[in-house]
Coordinates of C-alpha atoms and ligand atoms in Angstrom, one line a residue:
M1 CA -10.0 3.7 -5.4
K2 CA -10.7 3.4 -1.5
N3 CA -14.4 2.8 -1.2
I4 CA -16.1 2.0 1.9
L5 CA -19.5 0.7 2.8
I6 CA -21.0 1.5 6.4
I7 CA -24.2 0.0 7.6
G8 CA -26.5 1.5 10.4
A9 CA -27.0 4.9 10.9
G10 CA -27.9 4.9 14.6
G11 CA -25.5 6.7 16.8
V12 CA -22.2 4.9 16.3
G13 CA -23.2 5.0 13.0
R14 CA -23.1 8.8 12.7
V15 CA -19.6 8.9 14.6
V16 CA -18.1 6.6 12.2
V17 CA -19.1 8.4 8.8
H18 CA -18.2 11.8 10.4
K19 CA -14.7 10.4 11.0
C20 CA -14.3 8.5 8.0
A21 CA -15.6 12.3 6.1
Q22 CA -12.6 13.6 7.8
N23 CA -10.1 11.2 6.5
Q24 CA -10.2 11.7 2.7
D25 CA -7.0 10.5 1.8
V26 CA -8.2 7.2 3.1
F27 CA -12.3 6.8 2.5
E28 CA -12.4 8.6 -0.8
T29 CA -15.7 7.5 -1.6
I30 CA -18.3 6.7 1.4
T31 CA -22.1 4.8 1.2
L32 CA -24.1 4.6 4.4
A33 CA -26.8 2.3 4.4
S34 CA -29.2 1.7 7.0
R35 CA -33.1 0.0 7.4
T36 CA -34.0 3.8 7.7
K37 CA -32.7 5.5 4.5
S38 CA -33.9 9.1 5.5
K39 CA -31.4 8.8 8.8
C40 CA -28.6 8.2 6.5
D41 CA -29.7 11.2 4.6
Q42 CA -29.7 13.1 8.0
I43 CA -26.1 12.1 8.8
A44 CA -25.1 13.0 5.0
S45 CA -26.8 16.7 5.3
E46 CA -24.2 17.2 8.7
L47 CA -21.1 16.4 6.5
S48 CA -18.7 19.3 4.4
R49 CA -18.2 16.7 1.5
P50 CA -21.0 14.2 -0.4
I51 CA -21.5 10.9 0.4
H52 CA -23.8 8.1 -0.7
T53 CA -27.1 6.8 1.1
A54 CA -29.2 3.4 0.5
A55 CA -31.7 1.7 2.5
V56 CA -31.0 -2.2 3.1
D57 CA -31.9 -4.9 5.2
A58 CA -28.8 -6.4 6.7
D59 CA -30.6 -9.4 7.5
N60 CA -30.9 -10.1 3.7
V61 CA -27.6 -11.5 2.7
K62 CA -28.5 -11.2 -1.3
E63 CA -29.8 -7.4 -0.8
T64 CA -26.7 -6.8 0.8
V65 CA -24.5 -8.5 -1.6
K66 CA -26.4 -6.2 -4.4
L67 CA -25.9 -2.9 -2.7
I68 CA -22.1 -3.9 -1.7
R69 CA -21.4 -4.3 -5.4
D70 CA -23.6 -1.7 -6.7
C71 CA -21.2 1.0 -4.4
G72 CA -18.1 -0.5 -5.0
A73 CA -17.1 -0.9 -1.7
E74 CA -13.8 -2.7 -0.7
L75 CA -15.0 -3.0 2.8
V76 CA -18.0 -3.4 5.1
L77 CA -18.0 -1.4 8.4
N78 CA -21.2 -3.0 10.2
V79 CA -22.4 -0.8 12.9
A80 CA -25.7 -1.9 12.4
L81 CA -27.0 -4.4 15.8
P82 CA -24.9 -7.6 16.8
Y83 CA -28.3 -9.8 15.4
Q84 CA -26.6 -8.9 11.3
D85 CA -22.5 -10.0 11.7
L86 CA -23.3 -13.4 10.7
T87 CA -25.5 -12.1 7.4
L88 CA -23.3 -9.5 6.9
M89 CA -20.1 -11.7 6.7
E90 CA -21.9 -13.8 4.4
A91 CA -22.4 -11.0 2.2
C92 CA -18.9 -10.0 2.4
L93 CA -17.6 -13.5 1.7
E94 CA -19.8 -13.6 -1.5
A95 CA -19.3 -10.1 -2.6
G96 CA -15.4 -10.5 -2.2
V97 CA -15.0 -7.9 0.4
H98 CA -13.7 -7.4 3.9
Y99 CA -15.7 -6.8 7.1
L100 CA -15.4 -4.9 10.2
D101 CA -17.3 -4.9 13.6
T102 CA -17.8 -3.6 16.8
A103 CA -20.0 -6.4 18.9
N104 CA -19.9 -9.8 18.4
Y105 CA -23.2 -11.8 17.2
E106 CA -25.7 -12.5 19.4
P107 CA -29.2 -14.4 18.3
K108 CA -32.2 -12.3 18.5
D109 CA -34.0 -15.5 20.8
E110 CA -31.2 -15.8 23.6
A111 CA -29.2 -13.1 25.5
R112 CA -26.1 -15.1 24.4
F113 CA -23.4 -13.2 23.0
S114 CA -20.0 -14.9 21.9
Y115 CA -17.3 -15.5 19.2
E116 CA -18.2 -18.8 19.0
Y117 CA -20.3 -17.8 16.0
Q118 CA -17.9 -15.7 14.3
W119 CA -14.5 -17.5 15.0
P120 CA -15.6 -20.8 12.7
Y121 CA -15.4 -18.1 9.5
H122 CA -11.7 -18.0 9.6
Q123 CA -10.9 -20.2 7.1
R124 CA -13.4 -18.9 5.0
F125 CA -12.4 -15.4 4.8
A126 CA -8.5 -16.8 4.8
E127 CA -9.6 -18.8 1.6
K128 CA -10.7 -15.7 0.1
G129 CA -7.9 -13.4 0.8
L130 CA -10.4 -11.4 2.7
M131 CA -10.0 -10.0 6.3
A132 CA -12.5 -9.7 9.2
L133 CA -11.8 -7.5 12.3
L134 CA -14.4 -8.1 15.1
G135 CA -14.8 -5.5 17.6
S136 CA -13.4 -2.7 16.9
G137 CA -14.8 -0.7 19.5
F138 CA -13.8 0.9 22.2
D139 CA -15.0 -2.0 25.0
P140 CA -14.5 -4.5 23.0
G141 CA -11.4 -3.0 20.8
V142 CA -9.6 -0.1 22.6
T143 CA -9.2 -2.4 25.8
N144 CA -8.0 -5.1 23.3
V145 CA -5.4 -3.0 22.2
F146 CA -4.4 -1.7 25.4
C147 CA -4.0 -5.0 26.7
A148 CA -1.7 -5.5 23.1
H149 CA -0.3 -2.5 24.0
A150 CA 1.3 -3.7 27.6
Q151 CA 2.1 -7.5 26.6
K152 CA 4.5 -5.5 24.2
H153 CA 5.8 -2.3 25.3
L154 CA 5.1 -3.0 29.4
F155 CA 5.6 -6.3 30.6
D156 CA 7.3 -9.3 30.1
Q157 CA 4.2 -11.3 31.8
I158 CA 1.1 -10.0 32.5
D159 CA -0.9 -11.8 35.6
T160 CA -4.2 -9.9 35.9
V161 CA -5.9 -7.1 33.7
D162 CA -9.7 -5.1 35.3
I163 CA -11.1 -3.0 32.2
L164 CA -13.3 -0.6 33.8
D165 CA -15.8 1.2 31.8
C166 CA -16.8 4.6 33.7
N167 CA -19.4 7.2 32.3
A168 CA -19.9 10.0 34.8
G169 CA -21.7 11.6 32.0
D170 CA -25.6 12.7 33.1
H171 CA -27.9 13.6 30.5
G172 CA -30.5 15.0 33.3
L173 CA -33.2 12.3 32.3
P174 CA -34.3 10.0 34.8
F175 CA -34.0 6.8 32.7
A176 CA -32.2 6.2 29.3
T177 CA -29.6 4.0 27.8
N178 CA -26.4 5.3 25.9
F179 CA -26.6 2.8 23.1
N180 CA -29.2 1.0 21.5
P181 CA -31.4 -0.2 24.8
E182 CA -32.5 -3.7 24.0
I183 CA -28.6 -4.7 23.5
N184 CA -27.7 -2.7 26.6
I185 CA -30.1 -4.1 29.0
R186 CA -29.9 -7.9 27.8
E187 CA -26.0 -7.0 28.4
I188 CA -26.5 -6.1 32.1
T189 CA -29.2 -7.9 33.4
A190 CA -27.2 -11.2 32.5
N191 CA -25.5 -13.1 35.0
G192 CA -22.0 -11.4 36.1
R193 CA -19.1 -13.4 34.7
Y194 CA -15.4 -13.3 34.9
W195 CA -12.6 -15.5 34.1
E196 CA -9.6 -16.4 36.2
S197 CA -7.1 -19.9 36.7
G198 CA -8.8 -21.2 33.6
D199 CA -12.3 -21.1 34.5
W200 CA -15.4 -18.8 33.9
K201 CA -16.8 -18.0 37.0
E202 CA -20.4 -16.4 38.0
T203 CA -22.3 -14.1 39.6
Q204 CA -25.8 -13.2 40.3
P205 CA -26.8 -10.3 38.0
L206 CA -24.7 -6.7 39.1
E207 CA -24.0 -8.9 42.8
W208 CA -20.4 -7.8 43.1
H209 CA -20.1 -3.8 43.5
R210 CA -18.2 -0.9 45.3
P211 CA -17.3 2.2 45.2
Y212 CA -13.7 3.6 43.0
T213 CA -12.1 6.6 42.8
F214 CA -11.4 7.5 39.3
P215 CA -9.3 9.8 37.7
V216 CA -10.7 13.4 37.0
V217 CA -14.5 12.5 37.9
G218 CA -13.9 10.4 41.7
E219 CA -16.0 8.3 43.1
K220 CA -18.2 5.7 41.2
E221 CA -20.0 3.1 41.9
I222 CA -18.8 -0.1 39.6
Y223 CA -20.2 -3.1 38.8
L224 CA -18.9 -6.5 37.7
L225 CA -20.3 -7.6 34.4
Y226 CA -19.5 -10.0 31.6
H227 CA -18.1 -8.2 28.7
E228 CA -17.3 -9.7 25.3
E229 CA -13.4 -8.6 25.3
M230 CA -12.8 -11.2 27.8
E231 CA -13.8 -13.7 25.6
S232 CA -11.0 -13.0 23.5
L233 CA -8.4 -11.7 25.5
C234 CA -8.4 -14.8 28.0
R235 CA -6.9 -16.8 25.2
N236 CA -4.4 -14.2 23.5
I237 CA -2.8 -13.2 26.3
P238 CA -0.1 -16.2 27.4
G239 CA -0.2 -17.3 30.9
L240 CA -3.0 -14.8 32.1
K241 CA -4.4 -15.5 35.4
R242 CA -7.4 -13.5 35.7
I243 CA -9.8 -11.0 33.7
R244 CA -12.7 -9.2 35.3
F245 CA -15.0 -6.3 33.6
W246 CA -16.5 -3.6 35.6
M247 CA -19.1 -0.7 34.5
T248 CA -20.4 2.2 36.6
F249 CA -24.3 3.1 37.1
G250 CA -26.2 5.3 39.2
P251 CA -28.5 5.2 41.7
S252 CA -31.3 5.9 39.8
Y253 CA -30.3 3.7 36.6
I254 CA -30.1 0.8 39.3
N255 CA -33.5 1.9 40.7
H256 CA -35.3 2.1 36.7
L257 CA -33.5 -1.4 35.9
T258 CA -35.0 -3.2 39.4
V259 CA -38.2 -2.1 38.9
L260 CA -38.6 -2.5 35.2
Q261 CA -37.1 -5.9 35.5
N262 CA -39.3 -6.9 38.8
V263 CA -42.2 -5.9 36.6
G264 CA -41.2 -8.1 33.6
M265 CA -40.4 -5.6 31.1
T266 CA -36.8 -6.5 30.2
S267 CA -37.9 -10.2 29.4
I268 CA -36.8 -11.0 25.5
E269 CA -39.6 -13.9 25.4
A270 CA -42.5 -12.9 23.3
I271 CA -46.0 -12.5 25.1
P272 CA -49.2 -12.3 23.4
F273 CA -50.7 -8.9 23.3
Q274 CA -53.8 -7.7 21.4
G275 CA -53.5 -10.5 18.9
Q276 CA -49.4 -9.7 18.4
Q277 CA -46.7 -11.5 20.1
I278 CA -44.6 -8.3 21.5
A279 CA -41.1 -9.1 23.5
P280 CA -41.1 -6.8 26.3
I281 CA -37.7 -5.7 25.9
E282 CA -38.2 -4.6 22.1
F283 CA -41.5 -2.4 23.3
L284 CA -39.7 -1.0 26.2
K285 CA -36.7 -0.2 23.6
A286 CA -39.6 1.6 21.6
V287 CA -40.9 4.1 24.7
L288 CA -37.2 5.1 26.0
P289 CA -35.2 7.8 24.6
D290 CA -33.4 7.6 21.8
P291 CA -29.6 7.0 22.6
A292 CA -28.9 9.3 19.7
S293 CA -31.1 12.1 21.0
L294 CA -29.1 12.1 24.8
G295 CA -26.2 14.0 22.7
P296 CA -27.2 17.7 23.3
L297 CA -28.4 16.6 26.6
T298 CA -24.9 14.8 27.8
K299 CA -22.6 16.5 29.9
G300 CA -19.4 15.3 31.9
K301 CA -16.6 12.8 31.0
T302 CA -16.7 9.0 30.2
V303 CA -13.0 7.7 31.6
I304 CA -12.8 3.8 30.1
G305 CA -9.3 1.8 30.5
N306 CA -7.1 -1.3 31.8
I307 CA -5.7 -2.0 35.4
I308 CA -3.2 -4.1 34.2
E309 CA -0.6 -6.3 36.5
G310 CA 2.6 -8.9 35.9
T311 CA 6.1 -8.6 35.9
K312 CA 8.7 -7.0 34.2
D313 CA 12.5 -7.1 34.3
G314 CA 11.5 -9.6 37.6
Q315 CA 10.2 -6.9 39.0
K316 CA 6.4 -6.5 40.0
R317 CA 4.7 -3.8 37.9
K318 CA 0.9 -2.6 38.0
V319 CA 0.3 -0.2 35.4
Y320 CA -3.4 1.7 34.6
V321 CA -3.7 2.7 30.5
Y322 CA -7.3 4.9 29.8
N323 CA -8.5 7.6 27.9
I324 CA -10.9 10.7 29.1
C325 CA -13.6 11.9 26.9
D326 CA -15.7 14.4 27.4
H327 CA -19.3 13.8 25.8
Q328 CA -19.9 18.0 24.8
E329 CA -16.7 18.3 22.9
C330 CA -18.1 14.9 21.0
Y331 CA -21.1 16.2 20.3
A332 CA -19.5 19.9 18.7
E333 CA -17.2 18.0 17.0
V334 CA -19.7 15.1 15.7
K335 CA -23.1 15.9 16.9
S336 CA -23.2 12.4 19.6
Q337 CA -22.1 11.9 23.0
A338 CA -18.7 10.3 24.3
I339 CA -20.3 6.4 24.3
S340 CA -20.7 6.8 20.5
Y341 CA -17.9 8.8 19.9
T342 CA -15.6 6.5 21.8
T343 CA -16.9 3.3 20.0
G344 CA -17.4 5.2 16.6
V345 CA -13.6 6.4 16.1
P346 CA -11.5 3.4 16.8
A347 CA -14.1 1.8 14.2
M348 CA -12.5 4.5 11.6
I349 CA -9.4 3.7 12.7
G350 CA -9.6 -0.2 12.7
A351 CA -10.7 0.1 8.8
K352 CA -8.4 2.9 8.2
L353 CA -5.5 0.5 9.2
M354 CA -6.9 -2.6 6.9
M355 CA -7.5 0.0 3.9
T356 CA -4.3 1.5 4.1
G357 CA -2.8 -2.3 4.5
Q358 CA -1.0 -1.9 8.0
W359 CA -3.2 -4.1 9.6
M360 CA -4.7 -5.9 6.5
Q361 CA -4.5 -9.9 6.6
P362 CA -6.5 -12.7 5.3
G363 CA -8.7 -14.3 8.1
V364 CA -10.9 -13.3 11.4
W365 CA -9.1 -11.5 13.9
N366 CA -9.6 -9.9 17.5
L367 CA -7.6 -6.5 17.6
E368 CA -5.1 -8.1 20.3
Q369 CA -3.7 -10.0 17.7
L370 CA -2.8 -7.3 15.5
D371 CA 0.5 -5.1 16.0
P372 CA -1.1 -2.5 18.6
D373 CA 1.6 0.5 17.5
P374 CA -0.5 1.9 14.4
F375 CA -3.5 1.8 16.4
M376 CA -2.2 3.7 19.6
N377 CA -1.1 6.0 17.4
A378 CA -4.1 6.7 15.7
L379 CA -6.1 7.3 19.1
N380 CA -3.8 10.2 20.3
Q381 CA -4.4 11.6 16.4
H382 CA -8.6 11.2 15.8
G383 CA -9.4 12.3 19.1
L384 CA -8.9 9.2 21.7
P385 CA -5.6 10.3 23.4
W386 CA -4.6 7.4 26.1
Q387 CA -2.0 7.9 29.4
I388 CA -0.5 5.4 30.9
E389 CA 0.0 5.4 34.7
D390 CA 2.0 3.5 37.1
L391 CA 0.6 2.3 40.2
D392 CA 2.3 1.0 43.1
P393 CA 2.8 -2.7 42.5
D394 CA 1.4 -3.3 46.2
S395 CA -1.7 -1.2 46.1
P396 CA -5.4 -2.4 46.8
P397 CA -6.7 -4.8 43.8
V398 CA -9.8 -3.6 42.5
W399 CA -11.5 -6.2 44.0
G400 CA -11.0 -9.3 46.7
E401 CA -7.9 -10.6 48.3
Ligands
LIG501 P1 -28.6 2.3 16.9 O1 -29.8 1.4 17.4 O2 -28.7 3.6 17.8 O3 -28.2 2.1 15.6 C1 -28.0 0.8 15.0 C2 -28.8 1.0 13.3 O4 -28.7 -0.2 12.9 C3 -29.8 1.7 13.5 O5 -29.7 2.9 12.1 C4 -31.0 0.7 13.0 O6 -31.6 1.4 11.9 C5 -29.7 -0.6 12.3 N1 -30.1 -1.3 11.6 C6 -30.9 -2.7 12.7 N2 -31.1 -3.5 11.8 C7 -30.8 -3.1 10.4 C8 -30.9 -4.0 9.4 N3 -31.8 -5.2 9.6 N4 -30.4 -3.8 8.3 C9 -30.4 -2.8 8.2 N5 -30.3 -1.8 9.1 C10 -30.1 -1.7 10.5 O7 -27.1 1.4 18.0 P2 -25.7 1.9 18.3 O8 -25.7 2.6 17.0 O9 -25.6 2.6 19.8 O10 -24.8 0.5 18.5 C11 -24.3 0.3 16.7 C12 -23.3 -0.7 16.8 O11 -22.4 -0.5 18.1 C13 -24.2 -2.2 18.0 O12 -23.8 -3.3 17.7 C14 -23.5 -1.6 19.2 O13 -23.8 -3.1 20.2 C15 -22.3 -1.7 19.1 N6 -21.7 -1.0 20.4 C16 -20.3 -1.4 20.3 C17 -19.7 -0.6 21.4 C18 -18.2 -1.0 21.8 O14 -17.5 -0.2 22.7 N7 -17.7 -1.8 21.0 C19 -20.3 0.2 22.2 C20 -21.9 1.0 21.7 C21 -22.0 0.1 20.9 P3 -33.1 2.0 12.1 O15 -32.9 3.0 12.7 O16 -34.1 1.9 11.0 O17 -34.0 1.4 13.2

């Protein structure tokens, strides 16, 4: 009996459930649980096969352990928020089941996401013969697997990686975020950071930017950001000299964000307001459009991938490995836009490779530590086809030099 418990009924949760439901041979029994059960029931009503739904507070280990035991799951797929990662890992250890997530832990009161909270669980998972797969979305996730594929098949030595995340979709609204606004804004308003020659270097938030011409969608402004996959990739690619991450933003998004920051609305520090303590960013989240509501509105494509430079057979080599995904095609298939789709499909694939034994190994792992071949094949099979373009090794770099 292959039995999965998916926690979180947001934009990504919807995609994971639809994709797991499409793969009945692997996911024979599916339970979807979240803080608000009616959201689980809504998603369940969109499917052509029955699933179970439940309410759960994933911050509560005891309650989660009971749910895992009641539904008999073998694996918990966490697509709630990064704040729940540690309680869900604890619940998995106690209930004796495997764990997967798409974003690393972040304390609620500090905008600082890092694997340093989750990596120390390695021994405890290993001793119980359990596996935890960290960051099985697109970035992190697919971008890590692109690096592992390049390392295995395209290069003898990887020197530099630039990850480029381009969302050329347009939802027609003045300002909205494509995934959880609180998590998204915390990420973007932090200092930029990249890794070079063994050290982290910092920039001011959104300080480095330039126009970049992408395949199919053309020129977009890219901004250097800190992003979580760099923390594991700089350790797991031997001899790596530099890794950076870039994301596109349109002028309207940047203008709105600048004003919100200037008036203090992006602060995570709670302030007293009418007898309550309220963090402005949480209030802001409540008034911004729900990312799930953008599905039917968003048109255009995402282009996400890695430019990788290094050497093969003594020659310089430079490749661009990327996926192009269309917002409206995603909506037609699973009622979500491409940002949720590109995260939910790799989460389902990670769970599939664990449950079928292809990736199952005790301990806590990032995706680049596992064999990329079955994951790359599954991307083509499940709606995220990739391509590899050979670039002129002497072509201008993404930035600098
Ligand atoms: P949403 O905010 O849309 O959904 C989160 C869901 O989790 C909601 O249904 C929410 O319930 C539920 N939830 C929150 N707290 C709890 C709790 N304590 N107990 C139970 N359920 C809870 O977020 P997204 O779907 O956009 O994102 C999901 C995850 O995916 C996030 O961790 C995000 O960082 C990650 N992500 C990863 C990406 C990648 O490429 N790796 C890209 C995009 C997102 P309620 O509706 O009741 O509030």
